[in-house]
Amino acid sequence: MRPSPVPATAAAALCLLLSLVGCAPPPGSGAESTPGPTGTGASSPGAPGGTDTPGATPEPDASEDRSPHVQAVVSSHELATAAGTEILEAGGTAADASVAVAAVLSVVEPFYSSVLGGGTWALYYDADEDEVTSLNGVGPVGSAATLADYRPRAGDFGMHQAILPGAWDGWMLWLDEHGELGLGEILAPAIAVAREGYPASSEMIYWLTREEANIRQSPVMTDLYTRDGALLEEGDTVFQQDMADTFEDLVAVYDGAADRAAGIRAARDHVYRGPVAEAVVAFSDQEGGYLTLDDFSSYSAELVEPISIDYGDDVRVYQNPPNSQGIAMLEALNILDEDDFSGRSPADPDVVHLQVEAIKLAFADRYAHVGDPERADVPVAELLSDEYARTQRARIDADRAAQWPIESGLDRQASDTTTFHLTDRAGNAAAVTTSLGGQFLVVGDTGIHINERMSFLSLEEGNVNAVAPGATVRHTSAPFMALRDGRPYLLGGNTGIDTQPQGQLQQFMNVVDFGLTPQEAVARPRFVSTAFPASNHPHGAGNTLQVEPEFSDAAIEDLRRRGHDVTVGDGIFGTANMLAVDQGGTEARLGVEPRNETAAGTVLPTTPDR
């Protein structure tokens, strides 16, 4: 088994932390990390109004045997991007680097995701197998849950909102299938940042303020997020010592195993059949939750077949299958595929109207048909067929906005999220969206921030997404991956509950149809339709079209003329990032979220194979 040099790698992680806050970078690091939209160390090629060269790798020296594929990382936090960069430079795969990024995000964005308390949907392109697979790391509803018990508490904060956290088993499955490095090396950056601390961002302060009443219910959370009785302020140092302890326990059981495969099994068992499961279940029993030891021990994450469509002549777009909501993005794209957008602008009200109406039809189908595939026959093939797309396209009125209720085109059958993307030297690629659902609730002294995914289940009996013991929630996480001529081309994601498929559709089309760079695509003002029941409690349909303030007055007036109830600046527009690879696989361009002060991306210089 490869050794896990925690102290050395942790020291390297701290050097990266220092470099990101303005000190000299570690000598010989080789990473190209240029200032991004907020000056945080993000590499942001293709910024609007600028050149498109910073994200491209330098021309290789013909005298050297260089890697055939560009390595790149983009995430919502500079420290997570630094961790992924470090792992790639150490020879890790996209899977190794993904786990490192996700672990650091658990530390620095505990309000968005957790490798131990949340769920994950992800896509992986395996260059050796020339195959895209989907990772389903979303656990089921606890076996002690009932609709009768949950319904009166559906809007309340607490452990009863948590489903089984499936992310860790999914990450271990990826390491087993696609990884090469030891767990200690992979978790070292997260341990270092958790132990030594990190500055509270404005995003964290927003969440602390929003959740203050809940935070103060718990001595553990109060100790974490207050100083001398007051909430942390921006720039204060945040420590996650309990989380570091839990990560170190996982490294210890890994290192005590006979080989790498046995170490991964030991790390899985420590969580699902050992001390972590026992701690979570004890806390669940104490706090009125629904999780049992049997729920943990019987759970296994899965590699499943992704769903996909052809878009245009040479692009195939992949998404995660139900119970993920990723099908909504694909259906909306399929509805628009035969429209000619050449010479048009994404700011054109005609374009926005078409996109919004296609999204509404796709979300009506999501509401009617998409849920737990073990409990409902989700008609994936029909929803993604070209014939159905043409039928749905014919339902769009160019001059009139549809309003909820919107019927499915098929007969009905019985935030708080983070996203990141990577490519490695072998040409493997990972697109990840991982989530808690938005809740500050820490499980005892484990440091684990637990999810609130029960609030995404329906309270209607007979609904395809209804509360039931052992059910899997219709999960909003849904990154996309597009291949061009069979090679990774675009990797992307947009957070924000029901914003996810909508933002992704806009960003994908901004690049593919309108010729924008990834940075321009991510920076463009977004719209979000609410003309369907929301995923999260209380599941109301707003029938509004929410747009960011940068939309032009003329466009807003045109959309209102068509019947859209446009609200400006009021909505969940989420955060997004993108990674685009050229057709030769030797250059990459990044789209780094300018709305997020901590977002960062790095394109590594091409180096000789090691």
XYZ file of C-alpha atoms in Angstrom:
610
model
C 0.000 0.000 0.000
C 1.260 3.467 -0.841
C 2.313 5.243 2.381
C 0.297 8.207 3.623
C 2.762 10.965 4.536
C 0.356 13.191 6.448
C 2.906 15.509 8.091
C 4.821 16.292 4.886
C 1.754 16.731 2.732
C 0.017 18.768 5.428
C 3.019 21.077 5.452
C 2.739 21.456 1.685
C -0.951 22.275 2.092
C -0.068 24.998 4.563
C 2.466 26.413 2.092
C -0.325 26.609 -0.475
C -2.522 28.352 2.088
C 0.225 30.929 2.693
C 0.736 31.434 -1.022
C -2.964 32.117 -1.500
C -3.046 34.834 1.135
C -0.113 36.667 -0.362
C 3.103 34.979 0.776
C 5.572 33.458 -1.643
C 4.419 30.210 -3.287
C 6.260 27.016 -2.439
C 9.431 26.709 -4.552
C 9.067 24.574 -7.630
C 5.302 24.159 -7.243
C 4.821 24.748 -10.992
C 1.135 25.641 -10.644
C -0.190 28.454 -12.817
C -2.587 30.295 -10.512
C -3.219 33.835 -11.665
C -5.437 36.384 -9.896
C -9.096 35.756 -10.586
C -12.153 38.003 -10.554
C -11.662 38.908 -6.895
C -7.892 38.669 -6.700
C -7.991 35.434 -4.693
C -5.597 33.380 -6.748
C -8.130 32.144 -9.279
C -6.993 31.438 -12.783
C -9.725 32.971 -14.902
C -9.047 32.724 -18.618
C -11.406 34.371 -20.978
C -12.584 37.129 -18.648
C -15.177 39.356 -20.329
C -13.565 42.155 -22.278
C -10.088 40.662 -21.987
C -7.854 38.213 -23.755
C -8.384 34.487 -23.571
C -4.822 33.333 -22.999
C -4.144 33.035 -19.234
C -5.824 29.639 -18.913
C -3.997 28.012 -21.814
C -0.973 25.886 -21.082
C 2.353 27.029 -22.568
C 3.542 25.519 -25.803
C 5.425 22.300 -25.034
C 9.143 22.039 -25.702
C 9.444 19.591 -28.567
C 12.629 18.201 -27.032
C 10.750 16.945 -23.987
C 8.331 14.053 -23.620
C 5.352 15.891 -22.224
C 2.000 14.835 -20.837
C -0.637 14.384 -23.553
C -3.430 15.977 -21.529
C -3.866 19.241 -19.659
C -4.445 19.161 -15.911
C -6.864 21.691 -14.444
C -8.993 22.319 -11.357
C -11.821 24.782 -10.752
C -13.869 25.008 -7.560
C -15.746 27.447 -5.356
C -12.869 27.944 -2.924
C -9.211 28.778 -3.450
C -8.034 26.352 -0.741
C -9.947 23.481 -2.328
C -8.476 24.314 -5.727
C -5.025 24.393 -4.113
C -5.631 20.922 -2.656
C -6.673 19.510 -6.019
C -3.644 21.100 -7.650
C -1.338 19.582 -5.049
C -2.758 16.100 -5.581
C -2.513 16.326 -9.365
C 1.098 17.486 -9.081
C 1.817 14.494 -6.834
C 0.692 12.191 -9.650
C -2.856 11.667 -8.454
C -5.792 10.978 -10.735
C -8.884 13.125 -11.209
C -10.574 10.856 -8.649
C -7.820 11.372 -6.064
C -7.915 15.122 -6.598
C -11.730 15.178 -6.423
C -11.727 13.609 -2.967
C -9.081 16.096 -1.808
C -11.123 19.023 -3.142
C -14.344 17.703 -1.596
C -12.665 17.173 1.778
C -11.295 20.728 1.880
C -14.702 22.103 0.867
C -16.157 20.221 3.843
C -13.842 22.276 6.043
C -14.117 25.722 4.450
C -17.733 25.538 3.199
C -19.483 23.400 5.832
C -22.749 25.169 4.963
C -22.645 23.709 1.428
C -21.233 20.189 1.509
C -19.608 17.436 3.561
C -17.739 14.311 2.496
C -19.070 12.638 5.652
C -22.503 14.198 6.155
C -23.824 14.868 2.673
C -24.573 13.298 -0.679
C -22.839 13.392 -4.059
C -23.672 12.974 -7.705
C -20.677 13.019 -10.037
C -19.544 12.059 -13.542
C -16.199 10.482 -14.410
C -14.595 10.026 -17.789
C -12.133 7.117 -17.712
C -9.624 7.687 -20.509
C -8.396 4.069 -20.539
C -11.904 2.676 -20.857
C -13.189 5.592 -22.977
C -16.290 5.563 -20.799
C -18.380 7.980 -18.733
C -19.868 6.661 -15.499
C -22.107 8.321 -12.937
C -21.484 8.139 -9.203
C -24.602 7.867 -7.060
C -23.475 8.719 -3.550
C -26.894 9.675 -2.192
C -28.218 7.636 0.726
C -31.838 6.716 1.459
C -34.377 8.017 3.930
C -33.886 6.477 7.374
C -35.879 3.321 8.020
C -37.520 4.867 11.091
C -39.128 7.662 9.034
C -42.851 7.885 8.402
C -44.861 10.537 6.620
C -47.134 10.892 9.656
C -44.213 11.633 11.973
C -42.332 13.861 9.565
C -45.190 16.003 8.210
C -45.716 18.212 11.321
C -41.926 18.763 11.582
C -41.287 19.311 7.862
C -40.423 22.980 8.289
C -38.383 22.623 11.467
C -34.615 22.549 11.938
C -33.146 19.322 13.278
C -31.740 15.849 12.828
C -35.084 14.571 11.519
C -34.188 16.411 8.272
C -31.206 14.133 7.579
C -31.167 11.203 5.182
C -28.357 8.658 5.286
C -25.140 10.459 4.233
C -23.889 8.541 1.209
C -21.051 10.754 -0.011
C -18.160 9.033 1.814
C -19.007 5.610 0.434
C -19.159 7.167 -3.026
C -15.774 8.814 -2.627
C -14.221 5.556 -1.446
C -15.767 3.784 -4.428
C -14.094 6.322 -6.734
C -10.733 5.860 -5.014
C -11.066 2.101 -5.369
C -12.046 2.267 -9.042
C -10.027 5.228 -10.282
C -7.545 6.356 -7.618
C -3.843 5.762 -7.050
C -2.709 7.754 -3.996
C -3.049 6.856 -0.334
C -5.853 8.283 1.787
C -3.463 10.156 4.067
C -1.950 12.031 1.146
C -5.407 12.861 -0.189
C -6.838 14.084 3.136
C -3.702 15.902 4.280
C -4.705 19.313 2.848
C -8.131 19.134 4.538
C -6.569 18.087 7.839
C -4.064 20.943 7.665
C -6.678 23.582 6.879
C -9.072 22.252 9.551
C -6.323 22.102 12.171
C -4.541 25.384 11.407
C -7.640 27.382 10.500
C -8.801 29.504 7.577
C -10.299 32.989 7.209
C -14.088 33.265 7.335
C -15.386 34.395 3.945
C -18.315 36.704 3.294
C -20.274 33.624 2.149
C -19.680 31.983 5.530
C -20.732 35.121 7.393
C -23.947 35.231 5.346
C -24.760 31.672 6.379
C -23.793 32.220 10.010
C -26.089 35.226 10.213
C -28.911 33.383 8.506
C -28.585 30.340 10.777
C -27.645 32.098 14.024
C -30.700 30.919 15.974
C -30.013 27.294 15.046
C -26.287 27.606 15.719
C -26.951 28.880 19.232
C -29.091 25.819 20.030
C -25.939 23.697 20.127
C -22.895 24.203 22.387
C -20.745 22.515 19.719
C -21.853 24.878 16.949
C -21.691 27.872 19.276
C -18.087 26.990 20.099
C -17.249 26.631 16.399
C -18.875 29.759 15.052
C -18.814 32.372 17.826
C -16.076 34.217 19.726
C -16.816 35.778 23.119
C -20.539 35.376 22.513
C -20.600 37.037 19.097
C -20.777 35.426 15.668
C -17.536 35.250 13.747
C -16.816 38.183 11.466
C -15.337 38.173 7.988
C -11.613 37.424 8.185
C -11.778 35.732 11.604
C -9.968 32.404 11.728
C -12.215 29.347 11.733
C -10.978 26.063 13.185
C -12.528 22.602 12.647
C -10.544 20.515 15.142
C -13.174 17.775 15.559
C -13.401 17.365 11.797
C -9.606 17.082 11.630
C -9.733 14.372 14.326
C -12.293 12.384 12.341
C -10.245 12.657 9.145
C -7.118 11.534 11.012
C -9.001 8.532 12.439
C -9.917 7.533 8.882
C -6.288 7.837 7.774
C -5.188 5.709 10.742
C -7.544 2.827 9.905
C -6.492 3.058 6.258
C -2.826 2.920 7.174
C -3.405 -0.065 9.454
C -4.684 -2.240 6.600
C -2.624 -4.736 4.608
C -2.852 -2.970 1.238
C -4.570 -0.084 -0.540
C -7.781 -1.966 -1.358
C -8.081 -3.193 2.218
C -7.371 0.330 3.461
C -10.246 1.756 1.428
C -12.574 -0.952 2.786
C -11.434 -0.148 6.320
C -12.117 3.566 5.782
C -15.589 2.758 4.464
C -16.332 0.409 7.351
C -15.139 2.963 9.902
C -17.930 5.243 8.695
C -20.726 2.794 7.842
C -20.088 -0.092 10.229
C -17.993 1.503 12.945
C -17.530 4.524 15.207
C -18.883 7.158 12.835
C -22.142 5.299 12.221
C -22.499 4.707 15.945
C -21.966 8.400 16.702
C -24.428 9.588 14.054
C -27.124 7.088 15.080
C -26.716 7.947 18.766
C -27.107 11.618 17.909
C -30.090 10.802 15.675
C -31.799 8.871 18.475
C -31.165 11.717 20.895
C -32.458 14.378 18.504
C -35.489 12.572 17.054
C -33.966 11.539 13.739
C -34.702 8.492 11.607
C -31.332 6.817 10.970
C -30.404 3.349 12.278
C -27.246 1.248 12.371
C -28.844 -1.128 9.852
C -29.359 1.811 7.485
C -25.627 2.499 7.593
C -24.405 -1.093 7.372
C -26.648 -1.978 4.434
C -25.767 1.057 2.325
C -23.494 1.006 -0.721
C -22.854 3.780 -3.203
C -23.064 2.822 -6.879
C -21.481 3.501 -10.224
C -24.458 3.754 -12.565
C -25.055 4.392 -16.234
C -25.350 8.121 -16.995
C -28.048 9.527 -19.232
C -27.133 11.545 -22.319
C -28.291 13.267 -25.488
C -26.621 14.375 -28.710
C -26.521 18.137 -29.123
C -25.647 19.458 -32.535
C -23.388 17.417 -34.769
C -20.464 16.473 -32.534
C -21.332 17.018 -28.857
C -22.788 14.454 -26.479
C -24.007 15.806 -23.133
C -24.032 13.543 -20.059
C -26.004 13.923 -16.864
C -26.730 11.864 -13.786
C -29.813 9.633 -13.998
C -32.858 9.745 -11.720
C -33.107 10.083 -8.785
C -30.964 13.104 -9.794
C -32.812 15.997 -11.442
C -30.127 16.188 -14.158
C -32.615 14.907 -16.732
C -34.284 18.352 -16.642
C -31.232 20.011 -18.211
C -31.017 17.376 -20.940
C -34.707 17.556 -21.795
C -34.630 21.349 -22.068
C -31.528 21.184 -24.293
C -33.169 18.545 -26.454
C -36.248 20.752 -26.898
C -34.011 23.548 -28.211
C -31.593 21.433 -30.239
C -33.216 22.031 -33.630
C -33.425 25.807 -33.162
C -30.802 27.819 -35.025
C -29.017 30.192 -32.643
C -26.231 31.193 -35.010
C -25.672 34.930 -35.064
C -27.875 35.445 -32.009
C -27.008 36.691 -28.535
C -27.833 35.131 -25.154
C -29.160 38.586 -24.185
C -31.815 38.474 -26.945
C -35.286 38.326 -25.277
C -36.395 35.823 -27.941
C -33.573 33.504 -26.848
C -34.294 33.959 -23.139
C -37.998 33.308 -23.696
C -37.284 30.073 -25.568
C -34.889 28.886 -22.880
C -37.312 29.705 -20.069
C -40.242 27.972 -21.751
C -38.180 24.851 -22.483
C -37.085 24.765 -18.847
C -40.690 25.037 -17.656
C -41.707 22.028 -19.758
C -38.741 20.015 -18.508
C -39.495 20.863 -14.875
C -43.152 19.944 -15.316
C -41.926 16.507 -16.380
C -39.481 16.422 -13.464
C -42.381 17.085 -11.077
C -44.632 14.474 -12.658
C -42.191 11.647 -13.317
C -38.771 11.945 -11.668
C -38.232 10.314 -8.300
C -36.839 7.142 -6.777
C -36.442 4.706 -9.711
C -36.993 1.832 -7.274
C -40.487 3.129 -6.499
C -41.526 4.696 -9.808
C -41.019 3.827 -13.462
C -39.208 6.968 -14.625
C -39.706 7.159 -18.434
C -36.165 8.314 -19.226
C -36.090 7.096 -22.824
C -39.371 8.780 -23.677
C -38.471 12.058 -21.966
C -35.175 12.275 -23.848
C -36.381 11.059 -27.241
C -36.122 13.334 -30.267
C -39.800 12.793 -31.041
C -40.859 13.974 -27.596
C -38.522 16.962 -27.850
C -40.212 18.065 -31.065
C -43.653 17.629 -29.473
C -42.601 19.726 -26.501
C -41.049 22.398 -28.739
C -44.360 22.756 -30.527
C -46.009 23.645 -27.193
C -43.911 26.809 -26.823
C -45.723 30.022 -27.750
C -43.198 32.600 -28.970
C -45.305 35.466 -27.582
C -46.808 34.067 -24.391
C -45.250 32.754 -21.178
C -46.705 29.553 -19.754
C -47.820 29.602 -16.114
C -48.027 26.831 -13.540
C -49.834 24.456 -13.492
C -48.164 23.091 -16.612
C -49.094 19.569 -17.633
C -46.470 17.006 -18.517
C -46.371 15.991 -22.158
C -46.534 12.360 -20.991
C -49.288 10.683 -19.013
C -48.466 10.948 -15.321
C -47.272 7.763 -13.650
C -47.575 6.630 -10.112
C -28.440 25.281 -2.214
C -26.448 24.459 -0.023
C -24.485 22.835 -2.790
C -21.011 23.119 -4.297
C -19.633 22.084 -7.656
C -16.116 21.492 -8.991
C -14.351 19.981 -11.998
C -10.964 18.451 -12.804
C -8.885 16.852 -15.518
C -5.676 14.865 -15.000
C -2.546 14.058 -17.027
C -4.024 10.797 -18.334
C -7.103 12.511 -19.781
C -9.511 11.413 -17.040
C -12.115 14.013 -16.110
C -14.427 14.522 -13.137
C -17.522 16.728 -12.857
C -18.890 16.873 -9.318
C -21.820 18.415 -7.480
C -21.994 17.597 -3.789
C -24.411 18.959 -1.237
C -25.830 19.149 2.262
C -29.042 20.904 1.364
C -28.288 23.903 3.582
C -28.205 23.253 7.326
C -25.748 24.082 10.116
C -26.087 20.978 12.286
C -22.999 19.275 13.695
C -23.141 15.679 14.938
C -21.721 15.657 18.459
C -17.935 15.829 18.604
C -17.381 14.273 15.169
C -17.138 17.608 13.341
C -19.570 16.208 10.759
C -22.057 18.716 9.385
C -25.138 16.678 8.480
C -27.522 17.135 5.535
C -31.184 18.212 5.506
C -32.357 16.332 2.412
C -35.654 15.186 3.961
C -36.955 18.697 3.249
C -36.660 17.913 -0.476
C -39.245 15.121 -0.280
C -42.922 15.629 -1.032
C -45.582 15.482 1.696
C -48.180 14.298 -0.821
C -49.099 10.625 -0.599
C -48.622 8.961 -3.978
C -46.189 11.581 -5.256
C -43.172 10.043 -7.021
C -40.956 11.901 -4.532
C -42.960 11.263 -1.352
C -41.552 10.595 2.123
C -41.168 6.870 2.795
C -38.662 4.800 4.806
C -35.797 3.641 2.596
C -36.795 5.919 -0.291
C -34.224 7.949 -2.203
C -34.963 11.643 -2.536
C -35.114 13.342 -5.919
C -31.705 14.938 -5.537
C -31.056 18.373 -6.968
C -27.289 17.823 -7.451
C -26.540 17.297 -11.133
C -23.216 18.255 -12.738
C -22.882 17.867 -16.500
C -20.105 16.637 -18.754
C -20.013 17.111 -22.512
C -17.798 15.117 -24.873
C -16.846 16.425 -28.308
C -15.824 13.784 -30.816
C -15.626 11.357 -27.908
C -13.192 13.404 -25.759
C -13.931 15.561 -22.674
C -14.965 19.040 -23.797
C -17.073 20.889 -21.191
C -17.492 20.150 -17.487
C -19.858 22.350 -15.540
C -22.225 22.882 -12.684
C -24.391 25.581 -11.122
C -25.527 25.426 -7.498
C -28.822 26.659 -6.078
C -31.467 23.905 -5.728
C -33.762 24.294 -8.783
C -31.360 26.784 -10.342
C -28.929 23.973 -11.130
C -30.290 22.633 -14.447
C -31.330 26.144 -15.471
C -27.948 27.751 -14.901
C -26.171 24.829 -16.537
C -28.333 25.082 -19.643
C -27.553 28.798 -19.936
C -23.806 28.327 -19.472
C -23.610 25.341 -21.835
C -25.470 27.220 -24.562
C -23.410 30.363 -23.931
C -20.323 28.405 -24.971
C -21.679 25.978 -27.566
C -24.316 28.126 -29.280
C -23.140 31.681 -28.675
C -19.361 31.237 -28.786
C -18.554 32.735 -25.393
C -15.523 31.719 -23.388
C -16.201 29.728 -20.204
C -15.429 32.823 -18.119
C -17.856 34.931 -20.121
C -20.453 32.136 -19.922
C -20.257 31.939 -16.138
C -20.154 35.722 -15.662
C -23.252 36.449 -17.767
C -26.374 37.480 -15.821
C -28.662 34.529 -15.075
C -32.379 33.975 -15.028
C -34.312 31.493 -12.902
C -37.887 30.390 -13.507
C -40.098 29.357 -10.572
C -43.057 28.177 -12.686
C -43.133 24.728 -11.060
C -43.260 23.327 -7.502
C -39.947 23.979 -5.739
C -37.778 21.052 -4.686
C -37.511 22.155 -1.058
C -40.205 22.609 1.583
C -42.832 24.072 1.342
C -42.649 23.229 -2.392
C -44.635 26.195 -3.695
C -44.703 27.330 -7.334
C -43.873 31.033 -7.681
C -44.665 31.596 -11.387
C -41.992 34.297 -11.509
C -39.013 34.832 -13.773
C -36.163 36.013 -11.592
C -33.336 37.844 -13.344
C -30.094 39.349 -12.120
C -29.856 43.159 -12.125
C -27.510 43.196 -15.118
C -30.381 42.260 -17.467
C -31.182 45.238 -19.694
C -34.339 47.252 -19.115
C -35.365 46.624 -22.722
C -35.073 42.841 -22.314
C -37.045 42.922 -19.065
C -39.815 44.971 -20.663
C -39.966 42.609 -23.658
C -40.237 39.561 -21.376
C -42.971 41.202 -19.320
C -44.871 41.929 -22.533
C -44.946 38.160 -23.179
C -46.471 37.540 -19.760
C -43.406 36.763 -17.664
C -43.724 38.046 -14.093
C -40.159 39.376 -13.955
C -38.514 40.154 -10.619
C -35.076 41.776 -10.642
C -32.297 40.749 -8.267
C -34.508 38.580 -6.058
C -33.721 34.885 -6.451
C -31.278 32.051 -5.920
C -28.889 32.399 -8.851
C -26.291 30.076 -7.361
C -22.587 29.831 -8.065
C -21.132 28.162 -11.133
C -17.879 27.117 -12.688
C -16.815 25.503 -15.934
C -13.817 23.737 -17.391
C -13.373 23.565 -21.174
C -10.761 21.367 -22.868
C -9.555 21.931 -26.415
C -9.948 19.170 -29.000
C -6.347 18.067 -28.642
C -6.648 17.806 -24.876
C -3.556 19.965 -24.323
C -5.150 23.264 -23.292
C -7.921 24.260 -20.908
C -10.009 27.333 -20.272
C -11.794 27.971 -16.992
C -14.950 29.766 -15.988
C -14.496 30.979 -12.401
C -17.540 32.298 -10.537
C -17.137 36.093 -10.155
C -20.051 36.232 -7.683
C -18.039 34.206 -5.164
C -14.995 35.907 -3.608
C -13.286 32.582 -2.815
C -13.728 30.846 -6.184
C -10.527 29.783 -7.907
C -9.189 27.711 -10.751
C -5.788 26.496 -11.854
C -4.427 25.165 -15.129
C -1.168 23.320 -14.504
C 1.688 23.771 -16.958
C 2.366 20.741 -19.079
C 5.214 18.724 -17.571
C 7.006 15.508 -18.538
C 5.288 12.288 -17.507
C 6.685 10.913 -14.291
